[in-house]
PDB file of C-alpha atoms in Angstrom:
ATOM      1  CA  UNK G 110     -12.132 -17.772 -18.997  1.00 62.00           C
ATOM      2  CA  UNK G 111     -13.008 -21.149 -20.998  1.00 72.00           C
ATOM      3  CA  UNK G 112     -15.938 -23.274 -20.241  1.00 74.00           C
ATOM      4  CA  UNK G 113     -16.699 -26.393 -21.370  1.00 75.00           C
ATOM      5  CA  UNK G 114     -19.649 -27.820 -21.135  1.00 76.00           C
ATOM      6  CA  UNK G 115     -20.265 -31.421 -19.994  1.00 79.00           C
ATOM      7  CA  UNK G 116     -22.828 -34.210 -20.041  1.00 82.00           C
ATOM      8  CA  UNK G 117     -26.480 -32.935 -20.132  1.00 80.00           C
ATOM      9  CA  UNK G 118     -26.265 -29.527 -20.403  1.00 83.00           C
ATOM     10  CA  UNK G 119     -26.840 -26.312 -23.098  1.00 87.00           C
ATOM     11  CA  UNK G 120     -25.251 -23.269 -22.881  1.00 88.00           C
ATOM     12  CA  UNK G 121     -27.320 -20.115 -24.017  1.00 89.00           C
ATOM     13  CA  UNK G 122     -26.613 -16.683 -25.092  1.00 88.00           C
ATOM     14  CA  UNK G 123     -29.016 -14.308 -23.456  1.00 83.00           C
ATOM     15  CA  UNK G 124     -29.783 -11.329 -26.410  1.00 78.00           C
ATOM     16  CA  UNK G 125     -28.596  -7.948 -24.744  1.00 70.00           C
ATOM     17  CA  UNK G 126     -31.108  -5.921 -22.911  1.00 65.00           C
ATOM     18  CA  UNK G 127     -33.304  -3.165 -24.388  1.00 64.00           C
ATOM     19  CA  UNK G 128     -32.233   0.108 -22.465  1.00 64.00           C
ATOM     20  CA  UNK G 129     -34.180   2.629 -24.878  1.00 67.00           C
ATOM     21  CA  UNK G 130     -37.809   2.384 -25.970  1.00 60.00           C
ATOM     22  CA  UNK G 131     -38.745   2.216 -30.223  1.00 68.00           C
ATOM     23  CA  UNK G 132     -40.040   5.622 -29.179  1.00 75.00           C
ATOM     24  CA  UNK G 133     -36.321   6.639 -27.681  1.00 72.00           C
ATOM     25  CA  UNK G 134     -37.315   6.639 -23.587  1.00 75.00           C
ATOM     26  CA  UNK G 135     -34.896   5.522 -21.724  1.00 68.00           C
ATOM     27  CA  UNK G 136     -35.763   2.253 -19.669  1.00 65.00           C
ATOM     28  CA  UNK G 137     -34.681   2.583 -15.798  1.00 65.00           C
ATOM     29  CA  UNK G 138     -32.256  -0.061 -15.243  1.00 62.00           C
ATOM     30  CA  UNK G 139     -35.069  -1.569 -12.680  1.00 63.00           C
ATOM     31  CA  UNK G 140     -37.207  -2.225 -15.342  1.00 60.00           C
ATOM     32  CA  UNK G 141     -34.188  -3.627 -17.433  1.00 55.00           C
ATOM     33  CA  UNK G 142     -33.134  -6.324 -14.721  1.00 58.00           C
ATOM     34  CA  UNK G 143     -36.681  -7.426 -14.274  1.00 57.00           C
ATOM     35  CA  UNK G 144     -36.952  -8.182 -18.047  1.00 56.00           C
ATOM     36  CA  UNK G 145     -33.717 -10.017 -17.746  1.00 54.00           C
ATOM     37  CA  UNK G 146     -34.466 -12.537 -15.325  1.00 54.00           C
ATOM     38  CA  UNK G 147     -38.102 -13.414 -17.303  1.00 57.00           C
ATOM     39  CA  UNK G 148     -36.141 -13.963 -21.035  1.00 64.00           C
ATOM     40  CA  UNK G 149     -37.234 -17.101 -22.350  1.00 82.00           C
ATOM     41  CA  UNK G 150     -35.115 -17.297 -25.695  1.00 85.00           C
ATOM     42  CA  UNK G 151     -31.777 -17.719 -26.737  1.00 90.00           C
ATOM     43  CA  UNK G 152     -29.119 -18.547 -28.907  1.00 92.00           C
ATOM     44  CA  UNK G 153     -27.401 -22.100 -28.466  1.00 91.00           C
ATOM     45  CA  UNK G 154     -23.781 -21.898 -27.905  1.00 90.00           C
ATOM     46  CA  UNK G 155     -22.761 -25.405 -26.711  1.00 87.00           C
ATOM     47  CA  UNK G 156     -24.024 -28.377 -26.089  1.00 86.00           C
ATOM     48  CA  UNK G 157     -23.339 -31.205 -23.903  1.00 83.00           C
ATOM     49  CA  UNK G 158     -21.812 -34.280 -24.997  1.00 79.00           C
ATOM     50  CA  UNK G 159     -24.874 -36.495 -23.680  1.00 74.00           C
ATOM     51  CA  UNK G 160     -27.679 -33.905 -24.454  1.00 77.00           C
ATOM     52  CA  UNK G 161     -30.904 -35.233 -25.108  1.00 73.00           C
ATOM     53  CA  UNK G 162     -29.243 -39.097 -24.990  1.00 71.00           C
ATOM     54  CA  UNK G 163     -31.324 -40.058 -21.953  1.00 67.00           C
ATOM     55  CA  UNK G 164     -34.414 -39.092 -23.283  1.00 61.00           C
ATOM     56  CA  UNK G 165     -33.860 -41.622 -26.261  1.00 63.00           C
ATOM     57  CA  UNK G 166     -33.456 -38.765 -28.949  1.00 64.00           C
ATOM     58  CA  UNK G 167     -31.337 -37.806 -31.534  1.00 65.00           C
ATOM     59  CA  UNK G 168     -28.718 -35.549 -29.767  1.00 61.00           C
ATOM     60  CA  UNK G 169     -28.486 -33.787 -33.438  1.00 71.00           C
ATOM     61  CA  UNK G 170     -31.954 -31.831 -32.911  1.00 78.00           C
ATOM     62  CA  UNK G 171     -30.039 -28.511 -31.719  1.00 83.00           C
ATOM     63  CA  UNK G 172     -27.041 -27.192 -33.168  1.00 84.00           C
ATOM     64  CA  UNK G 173     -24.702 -24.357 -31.862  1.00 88.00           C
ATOM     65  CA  UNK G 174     -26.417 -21.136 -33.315  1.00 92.00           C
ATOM     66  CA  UNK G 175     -29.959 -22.538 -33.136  1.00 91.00           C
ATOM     67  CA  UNK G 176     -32.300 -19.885 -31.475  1.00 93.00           C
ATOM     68  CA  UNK G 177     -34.439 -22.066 -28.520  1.00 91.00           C
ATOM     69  CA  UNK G 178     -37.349 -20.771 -26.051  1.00 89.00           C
ATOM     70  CA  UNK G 179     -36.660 -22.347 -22.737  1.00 87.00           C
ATOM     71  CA  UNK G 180     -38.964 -23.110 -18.873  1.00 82.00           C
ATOM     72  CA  UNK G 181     -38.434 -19.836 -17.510  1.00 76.00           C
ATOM     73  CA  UNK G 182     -36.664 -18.855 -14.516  1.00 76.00           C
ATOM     74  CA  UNK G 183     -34.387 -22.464 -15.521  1.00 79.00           C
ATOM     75  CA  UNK G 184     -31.096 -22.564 -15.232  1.00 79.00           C
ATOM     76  CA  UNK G 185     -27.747 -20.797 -14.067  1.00 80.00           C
ATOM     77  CA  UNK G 186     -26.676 -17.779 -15.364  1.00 78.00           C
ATOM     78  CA  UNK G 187     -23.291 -17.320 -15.866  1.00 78.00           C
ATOM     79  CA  UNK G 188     -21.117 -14.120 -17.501  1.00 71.00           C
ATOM     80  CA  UNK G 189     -18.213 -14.524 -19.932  1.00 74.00           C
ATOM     81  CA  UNK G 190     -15.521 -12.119 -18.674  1.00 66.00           C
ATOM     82  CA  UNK G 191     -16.552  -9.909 -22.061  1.00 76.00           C
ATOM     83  CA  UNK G 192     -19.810  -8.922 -20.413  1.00 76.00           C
ATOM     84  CA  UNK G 193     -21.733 -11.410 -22.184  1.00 81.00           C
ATOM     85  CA  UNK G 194     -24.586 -13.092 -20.657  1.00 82.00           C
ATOM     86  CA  UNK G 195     -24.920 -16.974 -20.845  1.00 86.00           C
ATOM     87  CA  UNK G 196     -27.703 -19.654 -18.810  1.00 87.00           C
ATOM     88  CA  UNK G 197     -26.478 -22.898 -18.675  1.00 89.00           C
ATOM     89  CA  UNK G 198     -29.398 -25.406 -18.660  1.00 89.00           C
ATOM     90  CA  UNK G 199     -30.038 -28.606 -18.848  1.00 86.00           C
ATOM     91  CA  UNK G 200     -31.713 -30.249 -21.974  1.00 83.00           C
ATOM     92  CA  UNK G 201     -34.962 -30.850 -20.390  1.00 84.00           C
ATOM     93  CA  UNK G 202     -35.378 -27.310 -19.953  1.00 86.00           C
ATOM     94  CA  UNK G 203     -35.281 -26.404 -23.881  1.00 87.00           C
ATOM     95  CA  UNK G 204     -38.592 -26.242 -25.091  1.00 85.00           C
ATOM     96  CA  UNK G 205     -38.451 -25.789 -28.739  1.00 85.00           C
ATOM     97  CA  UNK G 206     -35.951 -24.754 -31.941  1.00 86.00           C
ATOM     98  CA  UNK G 207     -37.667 -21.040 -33.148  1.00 86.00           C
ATOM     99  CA  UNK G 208     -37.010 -21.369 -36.927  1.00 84.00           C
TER     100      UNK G 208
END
């Protein structure tokens, strides 16, 4: 599966989800989905050819592989047929680069 992006929109990679504890307890899956759906970070994997153009700002502010905190519970998740999970947002919803 491809997918291309188009006009106003980012594409983030969601980091995987902690199943163990530092101390080694196992997290019940529960608790794992919960966490999931309140992430608020990411890494940027494409952007939209008119990101940020609306809003009269440089559309060069956020490169692919730029880590971003977003509004949460934005977006559309989406997941790449290798298991990894994406949100697809729009470029309102980025809050900040985390440097």
């Amino acid at each position: 599966m491809s997918i291309k992006i188009l006009l106003h929109h980012v594409m983030v990679k969601i980091p995987p989800a902690e199943t163990t504890s530092k101390g080694g307890i196992v997290i019940p899956s529960e608790v794992v989905d919960k966490e999931r759906k309140a992430i608020e970070y990411g890494e940027v994997v494409q952007v939209g050819p008119t990101a940020f153009l609306d809003q009269g700002r440089d559309p060069s502010i956020l490169h692919i592989g730029d880590q971003v905190s977003f509004l949460r519970y934005s977006g559309k998740s989406v997941v790449d047929k290798d298991g990894t999970d994406y949100i697809l947002l729009n470029d309102s919803d980025i809050l900040c680069v985390i440097e």
